[in-house]
Short mmCIF file of C-alpha atoms in Angstrom, two decimals:
data_model
loop_
_atom_site.label_atom_id
_atom_site.label_comp_id
_atom_site.label_asym_id
_atom_site.label_seq_id
_atom_site.Cartn_x
_atom_site.Cartn_y
_atom_site.Cartn_z
CA ASN A 1 87.78 90.04 118.67
CA ALA A 2 88.22 88.12 115.55
CA GLY A 3 89.65 90.84 113.40
CA VAL A 4 89.35 89.93 109.55
CA THR A 5 88.25 86.18 108.93
CA GLN A 6 88.68 84.48 105.60
CA THR A 7 86.81 81.60 104.31
CA PRO A 8 87.43 79.16 103.11
CA LYS A 9 91.20 78.71 104.18
CA PHE A 10 91.87 76.37 101.27
CA ARG A 11 89.96 74.97 98.15
CA VAL A 12 90.75 73.27 94.80
CA LEU A 13 88.39 74.08 91.79
CA LYS A 14 88.40 72.63 88.46
CA THR A 15 88.55 75.02 85.53
CA GLY A 16 85.25 76.58 84.73
CA GLN A 17 83.74 76.13 88.10
CA SER A 18 82.41 79.03 90.28
CA MET A 19 82.90 80.04 94.05
CA THR A 20 82.90 82.96 96.42
CA LEU A 21 85.37 83.76 98.88
CA LEU A 22 83.97 85.48 102.16
CA CYS A 23 85.77 88.11 104.02
CA ALA A 24 84.51 89.26 107.30
CA GLN A 25 85.39 91.92 109.76
CA ASP A 26 84.22 92.54 113.25
CA MET A 27 85.96 96.01 113.50
CA ASN A 28 83.23 98.37 111.98
CA HIS A 29 85.68 99.29 109.09
CA GLU A 30 84.36 101.28 106.15
CA TYR A 31 87.20 100.05 103.81
CA MET A 32 87.70 96.54 102.65
CA TYR A 33 90.19 95.05 99.97
CA TRP A 34 90.76 91.85 98.12
CA TYR A 35 94.40 91.17 96.91
CA ARG A 36 95.90 88.28 95.30
CA GLN A 37 99.69 87.46 95.72
CA ASP A 38 101.77 85.03 93.40
CA PRO A 39 105.10 83.79 93.60
CA GLY A 40 107.89 86.49 93.52
CA MET A 41 105.25 89.30 93.33
CA GLY A 42 103.80 91.71 96.05
CA LEU A 43 100.29 91.80 96.80
CA ARG A 44 98.31 93.29 94.00
CA LEU A 45 94.82 94.91 94.51
CA ILE A 46 91.77 93.10 92.86
CA HIS A 47 88.72 95.03 94.03
CA TYR A 48 87.93 97.24 97.10
CA SER A 49 85.21 99.01 98.78
CA VAL A 50 85.01 102.19 100.55
CA GLY A 51 81.66 101.40 102.14
CA GLU A 52 78.46 99.31 102.16
CA GLY A 53 77.07 99.17 98.70
CA THR A 54 80.16 100.32 96.92
CA THR A 55 82.53 98.64 95.00
CA ALA A 56 85.53 99.68 92.65
CA LYS A 57 88.33 97.86 90.58
CA GLY A 58 91.96 97.54 91.70
CA GLU A 59 94.99 96.90 89.63
CA VAL A 60 94.06 93.26 88.51
CA PRO A 61 89.85 93.03 88.37
CA ASP A 62 89.42 90.76 85.40
CA GLY A 63 87.75 87.48 85.91
CA TYR A 64 86.46 88.58 89.48
CA ASN A 65 83.44 90.22 90.73
CA VAL A 66 82.70 91.55 94.30
CA SER A 67 79.98 92.60 96.48
CA ARG A 68 79.54 94.63 99.84
CA LEU A 69 75.89 93.91 100.78
CA LYS A 70 76.66 94.42 104.40
CA LYS A 71 79.40 96.64 105.89
CA GLN A 72 81.10 93.68 107.66
CA ASN A 73 81.37 91.46 104.55
CA PHE A 74 83.38 91.71 101.39
CA LEU A 75 82.64 88.65 98.89
CA LEU A 76 84.84 87.89 95.97
CA GLY A 77 83.55 85.75 93.22
CA LEU A 78 85.25 83.65 90.47
CA GLU A 79 82.30 83.06 87.90
CA SER A 80 84.64 80.70 85.74
CA ALA A 81 87.71 79.67 87.28
CA ALA A 82 90.88 79.48 85.25
CA PRO A 83 94.40 78.25 86.18
CA SER A 84 95.68 81.77 85.97
CA GLN A 85 93.72 82.69 89.30
CA THR A 86 95.43 79.95 91.11
CA SER A 87 97.08 82.33 93.98
CA VAL A 88 96.79 83.16 97.58
CA TYR A 89 93.89 85.60 98.28
CA PHE A 90 94.21 88.07 101.02
CA CYS A 91 91.40 90.30 102.34
CA ALA A 92 92.11 93.49 104.33
CA SER A 93 90.22 96.04 106.08
CA ASN A 94 90.74 99.73 107.32
CA LYS A 95 88.98 102.38 109.14
CA LEU A 96 87.71 105.47 107.17
CA THR A 97 89.75 107.77 109.60
CA ASP A 98 92.89 105.99 109.58
CA LEU A 99 93.80 105.57 106.07
CA ASN A 100 97.32 106.45 106.64
CA GLN A 101 97.40 103.57 109.30
CA PRO A 102 98.25 100.14 108.04
CA GLN A 103 95.65 97.76 106.80
CA HIS A 104 94.34 94.63 108.84
CA PHE A 105 94.81 91.43 106.93
CA GLY A 106 93.07 88.16 107.17
CA ASP A 107 95.06 85.04 107.19
CA GLY A 108 94.74 84.07 103.40
CA THR A 109 92.71 81.68 101.41
CA ARG A 110 94.74 79.35 99.22
CA LEU A 111 93.32 78.52 96.04
CA SER A 112 94.21 75.92 93.36
CA ILE A 113 92.60 75.70 89.94
CA LEU A 114 93.05 72.38 88.02
CA ARG B 1 109.93 103.40 87.46
CA LYS B 2 107.76 101.02 89.12
CA GLU B 3 105.54 102.40 91.87
CA VAL B 4 107.31 100.68 94.54
CA GLU B 5 110.31 98.81 93.87
CA GLN B 6 112.56 96.57 96.09
CA ASP B 7 115.68 94.17 95.69
CA PRO B 8 114.22 90.82 95.79
CA GLY B 9 117.43 89.20 97.08
CA PRO B 10 117.46 86.81 98.65
CA PHE B 11 119.81 88.25 101.41
CA ASN B 12 121.70 85.49 103.18
CA VAL B 13 123.16 86.53 106.16
CA PRO B 14 124.78 85.01 109.24
CA GLU B 15 123.31 85.39 112.75
CA GLY B 16 124.30 88.47 114.51
CA ALA B 17 124.76 90.48 111.20
CA THR B 18 123.39 93.92 110.35
CA VAL B 19 121.46 93.71 107.16
CA ALA B 20 119.60 96.76 105.30
CA PHE B 21 116.92 96.83 102.61
CA ASN B 22 116.16 99.64 100.32
CA CYS B 23 112.90 100.58 98.83
CA THR B 24 112.31 103.19 95.94
CA TYR B 25 108.93 104.73 95.45
CA SER B 26 107.49 106.74 92.41
CA ASN B 27 104.43 108.85 94.19
CA SER B 28 106.38 111.89 95.68
CA ALA B 29 103.05 112.94 97.63
CA SER B 30 102.93 109.71 99.74
CA GLN B 31 103.01 110.96 103.47
CA SER B 32 103.42 107.53 105.17
CA PHE B 33 105.11 104.24 104.58
CA PHE B 34 104.99 100.73 105.86
CA TRP B 35 107.27 97.73 106.25
CA TYR B 36 105.24 94.52 106.53
CA ARG B 37 106.77 91.22 107.45
CA GLN B 38 105.59 88.09 105.75
CA ASP B 39 106.41 84.40 106.59
CA CYS B 40 105.80 81.34 104.12
CA ARG B 41 103.04 83.44 102.34
CA LYS B 42 100.81 83.78 105.59
CA GLU B 43 99.22 87.20 105.94
CA PRO B 44 101.32 90.31 106.01
CA LYS B 45 102.13 91.70 109.47
CA LEU B 46 103.13 95.28 110.22
CA LEU B 47 106.61 95.73 111.23
CA MET B 48 106.85 99.32 111.29
CA SER B 49 105.23 102.63 110.13
CA VAL B 50 107.18 105.68 108.97
CA TYR B 51 105.41 108.91 108.92
CA SER B 52 108.61 111.34 109.40
CA SER B 53 112.28 110.90 108.66
CA GLY B 54 112.53 107.57 110.41
CA ASN B 55 111.32 105.14 113.12
CA GLU B 56 113.32 102.85 115.56
CA ASP B 57 111.96 99.88 117.38
CA GLY B 58 114.64 97.67 119.08
CA ARG B 59 116.86 96.23 116.59
CA PHE B 60 114.77 97.67 113.56
CA THR B 61 115.32 101.03 112.09
CA ALA B 62 113.41 102.38 109.32
CA GLN B 63 114.49 105.66 107.53
CA LEU B 64 112.79 107.75 104.85
CA ASN B 65 114.48 109.94 102.34
CA ARG B 66 111.82 112.10 100.71
CA ALA B 67 114.29 113.88 98.29
CA SER B 68 115.43 110.75 96.89
CA GLN B 69 112.35 108.94 97.34
CA TYR B 70 113.35 105.65 99.09
CA ILE B 71 112.88 104.11 102.35
CA SER B 72 115.22 101.69 104.05
CA LEU B 73 114.82 99.12 106.72
CA LEU B 74 117.91 98.22 108.86
CA ILE B 75 118.23 95.11 111.05
CA ARG B 76 120.95 95.21 113.51
CA ASP B 77 121.97 91.77 115.32
CA SER B 78 120.22 89.51 112.95
CA LYS B 79 118.23 86.64 114.59
CA LEU B 80 117.18 83.39 113.02
CA SER B 81 113.72 84.11 113.77
CA ASP B 82 114.11 87.43 111.28
CA SER B 83 114.29 85.00 108.38
CA ALA B 84 111.06 86.24 106.16
CA THR B 85 109.83 88.29 103.40
CA TYR B 86 109.99 92.23 103.84
CA LEU B 87 107.42 94.22 102.19
CA CYS B 88 107.98 97.91 101.27
CA VAL B 89 104.29 99.34 101.40
CA VAL B 90 103.49 102.86 100.11
CA PRO B 91 99.96 104.30 100.00
CA PHE B 92 98.69 105.06 96.68
CA SER B 93 95.64 107.17 97.37
CA SER B 94 94.66 109.10 100.50
CA ASN B 95 91.07 108.92 99.66
CA THR B 96 90.69 105.24 99.34
CA GLY B 97 93.34 104.04 101.47
CA LYS B 98 94.81 102.00 98.60
CA LEU B 99 98.12 100.55 99.10
CA ILE B 100 100.98 99.62 96.59
CA PHE B 101 103.09 96.65 97.66
CA GLY B 102 106.54 96.02 96.61
CA GLN B 103 107.45 92.63 95.52
CA GLY B 104 109.28 91.90 98.76
CA THR B 105 112.74 91.39 99.99
CA THR B 106 113.64 87.76 101.36
CA LEU B 107 115.99 87.30 104.13
CA GLN B 108 117.47 84.05 105.39
CA VAL B 109 119.53 84.39 108.40
CA LYS B 110 121.91 81.33 109.16
CA PRO B 111 123.54 79.82 112.15
#
């Protein structure tokens, strides 16, 4: 049981390049989340999904797009990377019936934009 | 008032000390609360859940004061391995499972 898996774990991009971060969970969770974490700050929610085919904006959605075509996968896209998007990105998931329970986290993607 | 606010520290304590962190939250409707531990910006890992007035697990005690809207985490007999950042987490919405994270309190336990 792998839990929540994020790929890639590290990436360096040039300004203006695009890329997609993949989050996969094998726990049959309905809810999935993308966060970013910057130095001295807590995790901030970028986008989230409450089920296959649905997505919603979080606290800091600008510059990102997401898709949830399959229940187990939640993709985070950067269309035109900017240095301000240099951060550590965490994906998390949760089960519909356990929303008062803690979320399950992937081990993060460290992204640097030059 | 920030939705979730923590003293960022750092708290520098000697081994064996008792240390307490406080966290205040603004959403009076929140029913459950969490303390997560995070090492060197690795993924957050759940330390304790708090659903009623408090919870105790070994050297760790979490207490909830709903009237004053704060949660505390007490660590007794600190170990070097307790050095980490402790995140206070409060649910934002019971429909979406959205969580609000505090900025974290850094603890450094020294020999």
